[in-house]
Every structure is written in structure tokens, then in C-alpha cells.
Short mmCIF file of the C-alpha atoms (twelve columns), coordinates in Angstrom:
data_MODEL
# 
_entry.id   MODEL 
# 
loop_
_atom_site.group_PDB 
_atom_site.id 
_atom_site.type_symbol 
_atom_site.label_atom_id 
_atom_site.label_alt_id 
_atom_site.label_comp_id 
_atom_site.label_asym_id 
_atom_site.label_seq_id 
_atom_site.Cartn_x 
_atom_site.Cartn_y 
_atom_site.Cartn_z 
_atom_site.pdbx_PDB_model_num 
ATOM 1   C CA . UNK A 1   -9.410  -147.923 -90.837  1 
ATOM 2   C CA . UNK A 2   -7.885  -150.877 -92.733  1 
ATOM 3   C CA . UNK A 3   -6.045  -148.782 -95.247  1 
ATOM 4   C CA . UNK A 4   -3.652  -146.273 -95.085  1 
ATOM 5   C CA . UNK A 5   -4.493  -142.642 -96.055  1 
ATOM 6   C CA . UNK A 6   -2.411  -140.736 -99.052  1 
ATOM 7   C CA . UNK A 7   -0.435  -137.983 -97.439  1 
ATOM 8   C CA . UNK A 8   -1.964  -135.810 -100.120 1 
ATOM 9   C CA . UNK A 9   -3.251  -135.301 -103.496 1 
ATOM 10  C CA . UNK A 10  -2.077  -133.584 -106.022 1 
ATOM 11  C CA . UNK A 11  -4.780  -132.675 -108.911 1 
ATOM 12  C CA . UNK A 12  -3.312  -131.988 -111.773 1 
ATOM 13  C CA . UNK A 13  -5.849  -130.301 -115.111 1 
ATOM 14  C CA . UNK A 14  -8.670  -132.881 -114.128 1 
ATOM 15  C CA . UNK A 15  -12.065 -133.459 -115.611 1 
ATOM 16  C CA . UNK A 16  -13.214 -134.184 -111.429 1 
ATOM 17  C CA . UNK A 17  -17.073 -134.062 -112.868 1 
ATOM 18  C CA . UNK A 18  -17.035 -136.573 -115.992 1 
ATOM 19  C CA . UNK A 19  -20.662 -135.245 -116.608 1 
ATOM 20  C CA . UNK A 20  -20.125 -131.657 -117.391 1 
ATOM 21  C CA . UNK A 21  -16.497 -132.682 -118.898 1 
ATOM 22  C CA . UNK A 22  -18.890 -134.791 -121.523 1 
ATOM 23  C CA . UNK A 23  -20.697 -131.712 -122.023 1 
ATOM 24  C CA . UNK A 24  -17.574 -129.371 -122.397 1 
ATOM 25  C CA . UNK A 25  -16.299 -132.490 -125.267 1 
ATOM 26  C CA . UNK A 26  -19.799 -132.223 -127.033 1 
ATOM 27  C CA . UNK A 27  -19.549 -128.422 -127.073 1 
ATOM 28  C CA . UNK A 28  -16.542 -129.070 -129.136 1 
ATOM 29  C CA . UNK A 29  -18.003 -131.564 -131.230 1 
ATOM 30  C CA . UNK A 30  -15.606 -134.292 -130.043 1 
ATOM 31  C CA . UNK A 31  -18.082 -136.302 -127.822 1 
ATOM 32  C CA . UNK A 32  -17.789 -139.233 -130.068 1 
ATOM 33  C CA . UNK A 33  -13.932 -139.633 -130.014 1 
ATOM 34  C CA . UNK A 34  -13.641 -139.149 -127.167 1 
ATOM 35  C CA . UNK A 35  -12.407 -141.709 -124.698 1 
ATOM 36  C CA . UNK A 36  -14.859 -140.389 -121.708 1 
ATOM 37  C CA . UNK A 37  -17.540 -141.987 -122.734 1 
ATOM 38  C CA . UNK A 38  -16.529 -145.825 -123.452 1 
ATOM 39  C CA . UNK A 39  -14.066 -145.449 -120.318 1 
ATOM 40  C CA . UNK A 40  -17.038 -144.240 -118.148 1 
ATOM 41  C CA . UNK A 41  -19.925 -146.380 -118.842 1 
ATOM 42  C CA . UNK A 42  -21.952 -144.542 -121.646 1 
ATOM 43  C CA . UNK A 43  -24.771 -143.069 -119.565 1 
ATOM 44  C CA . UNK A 44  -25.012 -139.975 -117.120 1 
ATOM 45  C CA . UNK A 45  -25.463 -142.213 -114.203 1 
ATOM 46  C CA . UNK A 46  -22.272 -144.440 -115.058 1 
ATOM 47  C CA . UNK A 47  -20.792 -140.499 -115.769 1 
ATOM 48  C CA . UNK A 48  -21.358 -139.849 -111.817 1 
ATOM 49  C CA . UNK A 49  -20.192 -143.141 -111.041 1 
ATOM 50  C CA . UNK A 50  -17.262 -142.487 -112.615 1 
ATOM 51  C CA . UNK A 51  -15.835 -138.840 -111.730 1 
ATOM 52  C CA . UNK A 52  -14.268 -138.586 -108.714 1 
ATOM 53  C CA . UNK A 53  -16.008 -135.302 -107.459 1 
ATOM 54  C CA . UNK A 54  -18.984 -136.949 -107.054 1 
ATOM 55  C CA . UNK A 55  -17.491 -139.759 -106.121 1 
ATOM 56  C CA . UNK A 56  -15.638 -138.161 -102.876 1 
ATOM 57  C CA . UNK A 57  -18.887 -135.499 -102.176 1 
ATOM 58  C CA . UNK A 58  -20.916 -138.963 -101.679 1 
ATOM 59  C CA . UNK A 59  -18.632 -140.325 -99.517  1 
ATOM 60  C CA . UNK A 60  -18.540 -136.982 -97.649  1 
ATOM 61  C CA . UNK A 61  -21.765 -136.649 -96.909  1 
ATOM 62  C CA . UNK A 62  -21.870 -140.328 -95.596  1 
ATOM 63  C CA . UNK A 63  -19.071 -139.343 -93.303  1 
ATOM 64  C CA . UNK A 64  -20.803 -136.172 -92.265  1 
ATOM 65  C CA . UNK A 65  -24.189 -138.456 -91.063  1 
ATOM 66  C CA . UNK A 66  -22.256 -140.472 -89.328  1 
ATOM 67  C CA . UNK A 67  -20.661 -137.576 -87.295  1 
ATOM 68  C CA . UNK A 68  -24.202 -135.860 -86.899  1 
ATOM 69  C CA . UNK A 69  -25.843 -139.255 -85.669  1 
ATOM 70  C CA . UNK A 70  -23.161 -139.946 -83.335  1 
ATOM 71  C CA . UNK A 71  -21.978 -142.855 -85.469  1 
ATOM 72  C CA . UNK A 72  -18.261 -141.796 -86.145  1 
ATOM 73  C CA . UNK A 73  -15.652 -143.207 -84.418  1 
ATOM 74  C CA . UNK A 74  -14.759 -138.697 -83.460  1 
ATOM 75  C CA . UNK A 75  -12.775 -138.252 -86.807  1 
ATOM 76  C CA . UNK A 76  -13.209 -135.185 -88.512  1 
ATOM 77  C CA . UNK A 77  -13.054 -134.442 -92.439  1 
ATOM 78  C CA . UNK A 78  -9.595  -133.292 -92.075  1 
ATOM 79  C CA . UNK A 79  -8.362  -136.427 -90.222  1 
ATOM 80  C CA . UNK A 80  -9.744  -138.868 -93.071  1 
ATOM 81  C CA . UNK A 81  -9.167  -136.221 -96.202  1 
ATOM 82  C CA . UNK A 82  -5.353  -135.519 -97.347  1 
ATOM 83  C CA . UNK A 83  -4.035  -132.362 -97.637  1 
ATOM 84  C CA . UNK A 84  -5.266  -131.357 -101.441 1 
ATOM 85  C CA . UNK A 85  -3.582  -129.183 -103.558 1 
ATOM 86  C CA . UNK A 86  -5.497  -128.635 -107.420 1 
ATOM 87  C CA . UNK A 87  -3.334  -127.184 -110.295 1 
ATOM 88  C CA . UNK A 88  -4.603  -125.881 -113.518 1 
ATOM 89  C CA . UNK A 89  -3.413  -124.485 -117.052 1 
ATOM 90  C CA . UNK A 90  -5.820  -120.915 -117.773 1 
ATOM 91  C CA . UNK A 91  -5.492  -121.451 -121.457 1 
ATOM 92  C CA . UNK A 92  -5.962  -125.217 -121.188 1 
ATOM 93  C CA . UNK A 93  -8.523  -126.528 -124.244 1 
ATOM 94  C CA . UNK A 94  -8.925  -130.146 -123.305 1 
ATOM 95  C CA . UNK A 95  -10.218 -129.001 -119.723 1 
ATOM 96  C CA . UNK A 96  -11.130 -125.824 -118.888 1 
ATOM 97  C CA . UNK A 97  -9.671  -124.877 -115.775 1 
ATOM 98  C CA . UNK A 98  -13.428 -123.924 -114.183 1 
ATOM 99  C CA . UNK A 99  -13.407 -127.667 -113.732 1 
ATOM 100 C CA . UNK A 100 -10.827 -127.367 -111.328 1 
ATOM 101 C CA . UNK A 101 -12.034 -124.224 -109.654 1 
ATOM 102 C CA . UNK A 102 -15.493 -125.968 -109.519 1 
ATOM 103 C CA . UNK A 103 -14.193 -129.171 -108.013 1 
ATOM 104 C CA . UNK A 104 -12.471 -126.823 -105.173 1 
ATOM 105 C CA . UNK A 105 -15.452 -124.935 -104.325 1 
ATOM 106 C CA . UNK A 106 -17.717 -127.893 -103.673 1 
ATOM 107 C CA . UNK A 107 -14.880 -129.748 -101.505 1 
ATOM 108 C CA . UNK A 108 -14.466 -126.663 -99.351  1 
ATOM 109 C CA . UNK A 109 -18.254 -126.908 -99.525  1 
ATOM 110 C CA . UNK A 110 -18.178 -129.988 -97.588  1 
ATOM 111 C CA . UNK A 111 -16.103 -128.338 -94.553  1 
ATOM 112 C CA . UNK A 112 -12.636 -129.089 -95.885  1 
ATOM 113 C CA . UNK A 113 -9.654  -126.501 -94.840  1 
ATOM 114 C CA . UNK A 114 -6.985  -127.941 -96.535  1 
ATOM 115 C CA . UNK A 115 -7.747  -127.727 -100.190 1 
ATOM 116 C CA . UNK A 116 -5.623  -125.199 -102.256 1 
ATOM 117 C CA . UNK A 117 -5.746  -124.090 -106.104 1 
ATOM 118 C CA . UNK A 118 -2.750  -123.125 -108.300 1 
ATOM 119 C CA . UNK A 119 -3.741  -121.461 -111.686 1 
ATOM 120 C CA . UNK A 120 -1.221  -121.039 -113.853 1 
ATOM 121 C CA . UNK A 121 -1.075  -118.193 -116.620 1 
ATOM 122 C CA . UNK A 122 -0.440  -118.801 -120.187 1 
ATOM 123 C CA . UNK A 123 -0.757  -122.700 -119.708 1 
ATOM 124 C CA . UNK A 124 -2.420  -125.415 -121.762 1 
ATOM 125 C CA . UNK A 125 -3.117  -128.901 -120.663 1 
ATOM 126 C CA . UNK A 126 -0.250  -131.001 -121.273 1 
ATOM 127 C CA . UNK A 127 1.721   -127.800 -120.225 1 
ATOM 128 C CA . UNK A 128 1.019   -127.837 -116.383 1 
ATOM 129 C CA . UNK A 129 3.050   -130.700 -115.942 1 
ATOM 130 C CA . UNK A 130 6.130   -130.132 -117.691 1 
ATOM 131 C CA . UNK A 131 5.763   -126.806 -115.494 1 
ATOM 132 C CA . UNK A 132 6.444   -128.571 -112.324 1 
ATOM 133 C CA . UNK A 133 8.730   -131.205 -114.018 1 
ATOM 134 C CA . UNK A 134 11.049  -127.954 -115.256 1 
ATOM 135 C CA . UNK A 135 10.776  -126.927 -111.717 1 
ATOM 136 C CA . UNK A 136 7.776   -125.531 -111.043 1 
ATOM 137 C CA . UNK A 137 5.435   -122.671 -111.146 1 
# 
């Protein structure tokens, strides 16, 4: 490949699915202040587009054709995937941490080893970093 690979990624309270985030917002009646929806295009297609679960599961499943046609150059999802490691507040409003959990399940889904979660107790949103900047959980 052209580019180089992150040596990991670090996930840190994310809306990874802008679609059901949107959803989540409207529960709350703050849809319409909310930055998700100019930022992401407006409709539930640009939504998609736009969240990076989808986003990677897409280019997954590409990968995994390729592989099952014969078409890869012998990489495997681990080779072309970084080490990821998904961190969460439980008592977070903005995103609920099932967002993160979800994310998780549906990349191990895909055959990937190397994907851990990190739930914190008694943490909000803007708390989980200032957790790892005071030195972590």
C-alpha cells in the first residue's frame, strides 16, 4: 500500500454510527442544534457516509471479497487494521456509551482480534479524557 498504517487507534466517547447518534440527539430534543447534522450532510445516506463505523465495515467487507475471490495480495484483517482500543464514560449524556460497545461488537464481527473496550464508571463525556490526561483509568 501507498500509505502508511496508524500503529493504533484510540476511540475515545465516539458517536462511530452518526445515524443512530442523530437519533439518540432527537430523543433529547436537540436534533436541531446540533452540529451532526450540518457537519454530516443532512440526510441518512450522507449520515452513513459520514460515521466511521460504517465507513470501516464497508471497507471490510471489500477487503474480505477480495480475500475470498483470491484477489488479495495474502493480507489478513489484522495486517491492514491497527491495534484498536475504544474507551467510554458509563454516565456519559452526549453519547451513550452503547455506541461504543456497539461499534466493538460489529468490528469483532468482521473477524478482528485486536479490538478492546475500556468502560469507565462514574464518567461523563468530557470526563474520559481528562481521566487519561490525570493519568489514567
Amino acid at each position: 500500500y501507498p500509505w502508511s498504517l496508524p500503529h493504533c487507534f484510540v476511540g475515545l466517547s465516539g458517536p462511530y454510527d452518526i445515524s443512530d447518534h442523530f437519533d439518540f440527539e432527537a430523543g433529547r430534543g436537540v436534533e436541531q442544534i446540533s452540529p451532526m447534522k450540518p457537519i454530516c450532510g443532512y440526510t441518512r445516506l450522507n449520515f452513513d457516509r459520514a460515521s466511521p463505523a460504517k465507513r470501516l465495515l464497508t471497507n471490510l467487507a471489500s477487503f474480505r471479497e477480495q480475500v475470498d475471490s483470491g484477489d488479495s495480495t495474502n493480507l489478513t484483517m489484522q495486517q491492514i487494521t491497527p491495534p484498536i482500543l475504544l474507551v467510554h464514560g458509563i454516565e456519559d449524556p452526549v453519547v451513550p456509551f452503547t455506541a461504543t460497545s456497539d461499534a466493538a461488537r460489529k468490528l469483532k464481527s468482521c473477524g478482528l482480534t485486536d479490538c478492546h473496550e475500556i468502560y469507565l464508571e462514574k464518567t461523563e463525556h468530557q470526563e474520559v479524557i481528562m481521566q487519561f490526561m490525570m493519568g489514567g483509568p
